[in-house]
mmCIF file with all atom_site columns, C-alpha atoms in Angstrom:
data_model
loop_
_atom_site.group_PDB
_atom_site.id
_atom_site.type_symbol
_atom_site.label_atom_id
_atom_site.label_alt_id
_atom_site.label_comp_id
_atom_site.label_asym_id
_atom_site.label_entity_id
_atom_site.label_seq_id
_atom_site.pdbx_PDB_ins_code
_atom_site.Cartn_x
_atom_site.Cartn_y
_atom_site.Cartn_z
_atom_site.occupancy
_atom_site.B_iso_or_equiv
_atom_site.pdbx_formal_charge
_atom_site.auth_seq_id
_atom_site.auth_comp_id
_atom_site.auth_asym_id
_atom_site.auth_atom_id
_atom_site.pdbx_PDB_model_num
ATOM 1  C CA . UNK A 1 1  ? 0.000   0.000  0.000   1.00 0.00 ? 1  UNK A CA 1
ATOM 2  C CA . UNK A 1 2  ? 1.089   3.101  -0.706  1.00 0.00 ? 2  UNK A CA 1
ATOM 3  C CA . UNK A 1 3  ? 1.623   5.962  1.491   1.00 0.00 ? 3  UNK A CA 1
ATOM 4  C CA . UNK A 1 4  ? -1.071  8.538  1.275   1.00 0.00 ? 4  UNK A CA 1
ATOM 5  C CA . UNK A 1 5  ? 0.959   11.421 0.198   1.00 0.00 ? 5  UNK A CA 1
ATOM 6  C CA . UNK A 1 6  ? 3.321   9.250  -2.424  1.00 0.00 ? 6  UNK A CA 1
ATOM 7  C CA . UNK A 1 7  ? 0.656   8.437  -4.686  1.00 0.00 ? 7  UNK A CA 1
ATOM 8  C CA . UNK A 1 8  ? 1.306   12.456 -6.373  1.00 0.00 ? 8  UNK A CA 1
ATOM 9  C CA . UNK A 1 9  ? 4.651   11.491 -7.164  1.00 0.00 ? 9  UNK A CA 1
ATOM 10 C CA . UNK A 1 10 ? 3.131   8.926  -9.527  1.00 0.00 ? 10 UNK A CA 1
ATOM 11 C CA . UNK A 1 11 ? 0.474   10.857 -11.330 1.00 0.00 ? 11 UNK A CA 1
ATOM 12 C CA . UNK A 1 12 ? 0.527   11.591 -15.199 1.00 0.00 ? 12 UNK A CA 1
ATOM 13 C CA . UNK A 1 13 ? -0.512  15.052 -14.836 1.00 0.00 ? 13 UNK A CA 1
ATOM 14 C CA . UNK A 1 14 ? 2.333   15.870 -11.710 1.00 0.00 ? 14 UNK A CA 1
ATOM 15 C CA . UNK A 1 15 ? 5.358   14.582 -14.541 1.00 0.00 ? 15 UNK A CA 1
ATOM 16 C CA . UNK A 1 16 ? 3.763   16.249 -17.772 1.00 0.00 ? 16 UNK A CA 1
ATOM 17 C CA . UNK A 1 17 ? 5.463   19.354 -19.149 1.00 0.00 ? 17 UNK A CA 1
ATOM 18 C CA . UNK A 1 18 ? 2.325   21.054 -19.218 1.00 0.00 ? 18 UNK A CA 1
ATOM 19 C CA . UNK A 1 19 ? 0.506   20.179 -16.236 1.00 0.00 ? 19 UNK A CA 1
ATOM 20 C CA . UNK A 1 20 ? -1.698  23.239 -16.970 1.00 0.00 ? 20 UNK A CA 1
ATOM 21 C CA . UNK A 1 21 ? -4.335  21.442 -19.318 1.00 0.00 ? 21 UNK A CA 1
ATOM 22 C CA . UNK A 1 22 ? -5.412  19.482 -16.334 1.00 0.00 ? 22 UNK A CA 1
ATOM 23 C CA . UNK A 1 23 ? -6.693  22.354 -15.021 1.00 0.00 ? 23 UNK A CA 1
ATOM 24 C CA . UNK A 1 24 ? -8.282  23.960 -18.206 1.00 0.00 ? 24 UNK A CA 1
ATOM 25 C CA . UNK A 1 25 ? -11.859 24.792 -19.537 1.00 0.00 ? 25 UNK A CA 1
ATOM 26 C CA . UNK A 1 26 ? -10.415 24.630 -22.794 1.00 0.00 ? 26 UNK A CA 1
ATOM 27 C CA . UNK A 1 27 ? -11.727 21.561 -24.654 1.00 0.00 ? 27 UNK A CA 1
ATOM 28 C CA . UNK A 1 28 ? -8.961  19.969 -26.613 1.00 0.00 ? 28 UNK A CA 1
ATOM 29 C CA . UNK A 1 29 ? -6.997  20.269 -22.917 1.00 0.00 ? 29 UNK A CA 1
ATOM 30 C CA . UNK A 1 30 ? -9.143  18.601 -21.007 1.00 0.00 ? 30 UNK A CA 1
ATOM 31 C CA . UNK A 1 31 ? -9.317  15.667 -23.881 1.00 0.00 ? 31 UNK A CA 1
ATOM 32 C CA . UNK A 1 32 ? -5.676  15.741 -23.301 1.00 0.00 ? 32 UNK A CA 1
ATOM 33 C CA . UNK A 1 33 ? -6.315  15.946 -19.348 1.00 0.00 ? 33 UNK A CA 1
ATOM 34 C CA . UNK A 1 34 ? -8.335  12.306 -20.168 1.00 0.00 ? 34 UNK A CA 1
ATOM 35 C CA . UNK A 1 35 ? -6.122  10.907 -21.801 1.00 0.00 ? 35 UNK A CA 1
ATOM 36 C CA . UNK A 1 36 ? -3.261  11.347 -19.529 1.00 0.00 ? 36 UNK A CA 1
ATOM 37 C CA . UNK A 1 37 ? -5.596  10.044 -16.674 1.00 0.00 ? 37 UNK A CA 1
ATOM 38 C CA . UNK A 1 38 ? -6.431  7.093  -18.665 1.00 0.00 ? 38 UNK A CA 1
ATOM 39 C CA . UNK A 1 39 ? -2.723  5.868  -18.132 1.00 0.00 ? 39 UNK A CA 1
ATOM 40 C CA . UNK A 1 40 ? -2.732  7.010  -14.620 1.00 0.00 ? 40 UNK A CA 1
ATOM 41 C CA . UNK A 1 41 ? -2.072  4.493  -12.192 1.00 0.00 ? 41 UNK A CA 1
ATOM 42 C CA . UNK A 1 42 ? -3.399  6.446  -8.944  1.00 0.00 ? 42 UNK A CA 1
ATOM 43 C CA . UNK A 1 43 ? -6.660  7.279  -10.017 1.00 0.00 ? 43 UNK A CA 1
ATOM 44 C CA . UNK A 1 44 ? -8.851  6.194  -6.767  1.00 0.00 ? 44 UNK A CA 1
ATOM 45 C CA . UNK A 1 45 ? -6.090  8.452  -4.866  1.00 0.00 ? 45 UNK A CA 1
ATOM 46 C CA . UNK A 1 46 ? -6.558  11.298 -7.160  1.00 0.00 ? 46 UNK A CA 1
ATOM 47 C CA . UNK A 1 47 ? -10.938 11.060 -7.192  1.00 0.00 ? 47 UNK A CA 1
ATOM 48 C CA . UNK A 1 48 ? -10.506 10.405 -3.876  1.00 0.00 ? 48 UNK A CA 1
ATOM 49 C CA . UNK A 1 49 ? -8.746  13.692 -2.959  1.00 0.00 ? 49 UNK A CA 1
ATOM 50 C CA . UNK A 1 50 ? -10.602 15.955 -5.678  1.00 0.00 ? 50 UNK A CA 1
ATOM 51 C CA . UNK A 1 51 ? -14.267 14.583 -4.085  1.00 0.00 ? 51 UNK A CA 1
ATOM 52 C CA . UNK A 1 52 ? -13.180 15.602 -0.208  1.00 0.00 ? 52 UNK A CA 1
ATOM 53 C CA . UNK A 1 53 ? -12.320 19.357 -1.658  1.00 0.00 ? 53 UNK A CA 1
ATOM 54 C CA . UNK A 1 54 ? -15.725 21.400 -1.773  1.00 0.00 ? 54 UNK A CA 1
ATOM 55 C CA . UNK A 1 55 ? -14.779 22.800 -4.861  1.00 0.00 ? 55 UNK A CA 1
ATOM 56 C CA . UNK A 1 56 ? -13.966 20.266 -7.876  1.00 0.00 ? 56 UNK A CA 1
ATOM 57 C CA . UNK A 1 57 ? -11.839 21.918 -9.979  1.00 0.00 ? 57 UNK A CA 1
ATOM 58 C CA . UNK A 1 58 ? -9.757  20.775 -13.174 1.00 0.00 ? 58 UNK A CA 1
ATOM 59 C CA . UNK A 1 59 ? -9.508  16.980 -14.844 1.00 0.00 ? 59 UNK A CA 1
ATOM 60 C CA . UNK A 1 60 ? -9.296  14.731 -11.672 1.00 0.00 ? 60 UNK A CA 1
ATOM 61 C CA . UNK A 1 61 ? -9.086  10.674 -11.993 1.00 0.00 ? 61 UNK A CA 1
ATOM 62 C CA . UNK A 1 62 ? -10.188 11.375 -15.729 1.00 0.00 ? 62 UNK A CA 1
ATOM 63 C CA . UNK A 1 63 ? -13.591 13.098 -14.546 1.00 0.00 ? 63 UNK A CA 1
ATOM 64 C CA . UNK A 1 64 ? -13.701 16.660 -15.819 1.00 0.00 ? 64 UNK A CA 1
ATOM 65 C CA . UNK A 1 65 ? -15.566 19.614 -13.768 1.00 0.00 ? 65 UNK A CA 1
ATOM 66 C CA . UNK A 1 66 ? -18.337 18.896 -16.496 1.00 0.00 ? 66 UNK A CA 1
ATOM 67 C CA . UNK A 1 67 ? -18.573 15.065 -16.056 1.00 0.00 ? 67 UNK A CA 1
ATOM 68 C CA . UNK A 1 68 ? -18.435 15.288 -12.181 1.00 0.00 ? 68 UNK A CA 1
ATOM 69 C CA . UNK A 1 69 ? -21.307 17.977 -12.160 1.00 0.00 ? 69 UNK A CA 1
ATOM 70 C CA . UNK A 1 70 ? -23.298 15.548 -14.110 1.00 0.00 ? 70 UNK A CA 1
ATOM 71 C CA . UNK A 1 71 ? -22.435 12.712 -12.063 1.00 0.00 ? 71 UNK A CA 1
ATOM 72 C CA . UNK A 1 72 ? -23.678 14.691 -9.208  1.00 0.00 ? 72 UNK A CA 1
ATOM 73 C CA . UNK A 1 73 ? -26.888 15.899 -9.952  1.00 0.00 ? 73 UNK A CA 1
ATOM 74 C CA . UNK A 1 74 ? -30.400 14.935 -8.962  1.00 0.00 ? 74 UNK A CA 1
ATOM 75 C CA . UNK A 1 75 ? -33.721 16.590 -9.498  1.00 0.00 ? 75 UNK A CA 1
ATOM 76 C CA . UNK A 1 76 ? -34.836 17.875 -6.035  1.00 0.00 ? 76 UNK A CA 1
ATOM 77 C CA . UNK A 1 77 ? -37.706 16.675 -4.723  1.00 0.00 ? 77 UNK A CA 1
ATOM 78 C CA . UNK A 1 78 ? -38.609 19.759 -2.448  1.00 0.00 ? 78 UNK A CA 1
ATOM 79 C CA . UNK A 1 79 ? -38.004 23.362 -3.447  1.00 0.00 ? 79 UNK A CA 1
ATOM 80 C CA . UNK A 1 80 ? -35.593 23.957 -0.643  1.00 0.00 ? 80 UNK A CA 1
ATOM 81 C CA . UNK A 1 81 ? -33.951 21.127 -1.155  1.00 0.00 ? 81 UNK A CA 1
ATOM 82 C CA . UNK A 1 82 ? -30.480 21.283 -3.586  1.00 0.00 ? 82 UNK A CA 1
ATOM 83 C CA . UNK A 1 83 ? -30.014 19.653 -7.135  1.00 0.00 ? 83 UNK A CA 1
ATOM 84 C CA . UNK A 1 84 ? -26.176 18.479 -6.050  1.00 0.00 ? 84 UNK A CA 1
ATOM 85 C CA . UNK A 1 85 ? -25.858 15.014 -4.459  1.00 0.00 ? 85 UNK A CA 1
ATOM 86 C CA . UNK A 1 86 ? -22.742 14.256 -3.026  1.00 0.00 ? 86 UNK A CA 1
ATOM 87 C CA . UNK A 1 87 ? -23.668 11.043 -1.269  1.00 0.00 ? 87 UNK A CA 1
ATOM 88 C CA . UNK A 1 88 ? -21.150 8.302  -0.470  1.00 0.00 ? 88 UNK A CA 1
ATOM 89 C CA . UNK A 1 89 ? -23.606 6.357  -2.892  1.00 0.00 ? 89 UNK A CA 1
ATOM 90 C CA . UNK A 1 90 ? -22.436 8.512  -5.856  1.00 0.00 ? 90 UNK A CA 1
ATOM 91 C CA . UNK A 1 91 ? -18.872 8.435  -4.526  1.00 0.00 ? 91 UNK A CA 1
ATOM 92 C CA . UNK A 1 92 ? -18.831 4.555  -4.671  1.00 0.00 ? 92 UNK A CA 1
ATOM 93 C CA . UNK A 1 93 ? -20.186 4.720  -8.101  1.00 0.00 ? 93 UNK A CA 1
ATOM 94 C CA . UNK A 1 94 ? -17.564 6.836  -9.847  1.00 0.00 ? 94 UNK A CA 1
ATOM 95 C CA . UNK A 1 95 ? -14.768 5.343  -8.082  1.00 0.00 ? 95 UNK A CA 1
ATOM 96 C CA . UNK A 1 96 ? -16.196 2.294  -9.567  1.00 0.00 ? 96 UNK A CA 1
ATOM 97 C CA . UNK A 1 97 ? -16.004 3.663  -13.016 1.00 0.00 ? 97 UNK A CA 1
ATOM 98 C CA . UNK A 1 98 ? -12.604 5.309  -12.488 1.00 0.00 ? 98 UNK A CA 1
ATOM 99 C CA . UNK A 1 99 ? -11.442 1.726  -11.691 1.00 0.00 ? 99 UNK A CA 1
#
């Protein structure tokens, strides 16, 4: 097992000479962003990370800002209740599709 700060030594994005697209709106970056997660070997440590942040910012575990906002929505039942769900349910099921 690795130790829980190693794991960013490891990443794609952390050794790319231009670790900026990760954290890009722009849309052939963040294809680029994918891509380099899709060879990443410490994805569940990177989702993992990115989902305990309130703000999800950037290409994390190959899930852009995009994908994780529509990974995290719900229709609200009430009016005062919100559209985001950030249940350990969801969690469980991205990590499962990171994987």
């Amino acid at each position: 097992m690795r130790n829980r700060s190693d794991w960013k030594e490891l990443a794609v994005c952390a050794n790319d000479p231009d670790p900026s697209s990760w954290l890009s709106y722009d849309y052939q970056d963040v294809l680029y962003a994918k891509e380099g997660c899709s060879r990443c070997k410490v994805k569940s440590e990177c989702f993992t990370v990115a989902w305990s942040n309130p703000l999800y910012v950037g290409v994390n575990a190959g899930i852009s800002e995009y994908d994780y906002l529509i990974l995290t929505w719900k229709e609200a039942k009430k009016a005062n209740e919100s559209n985001w769900s950030r249940t350990n349910k969801s969690f469980q099921k991205i990590l499962r599709q990171i994987s």
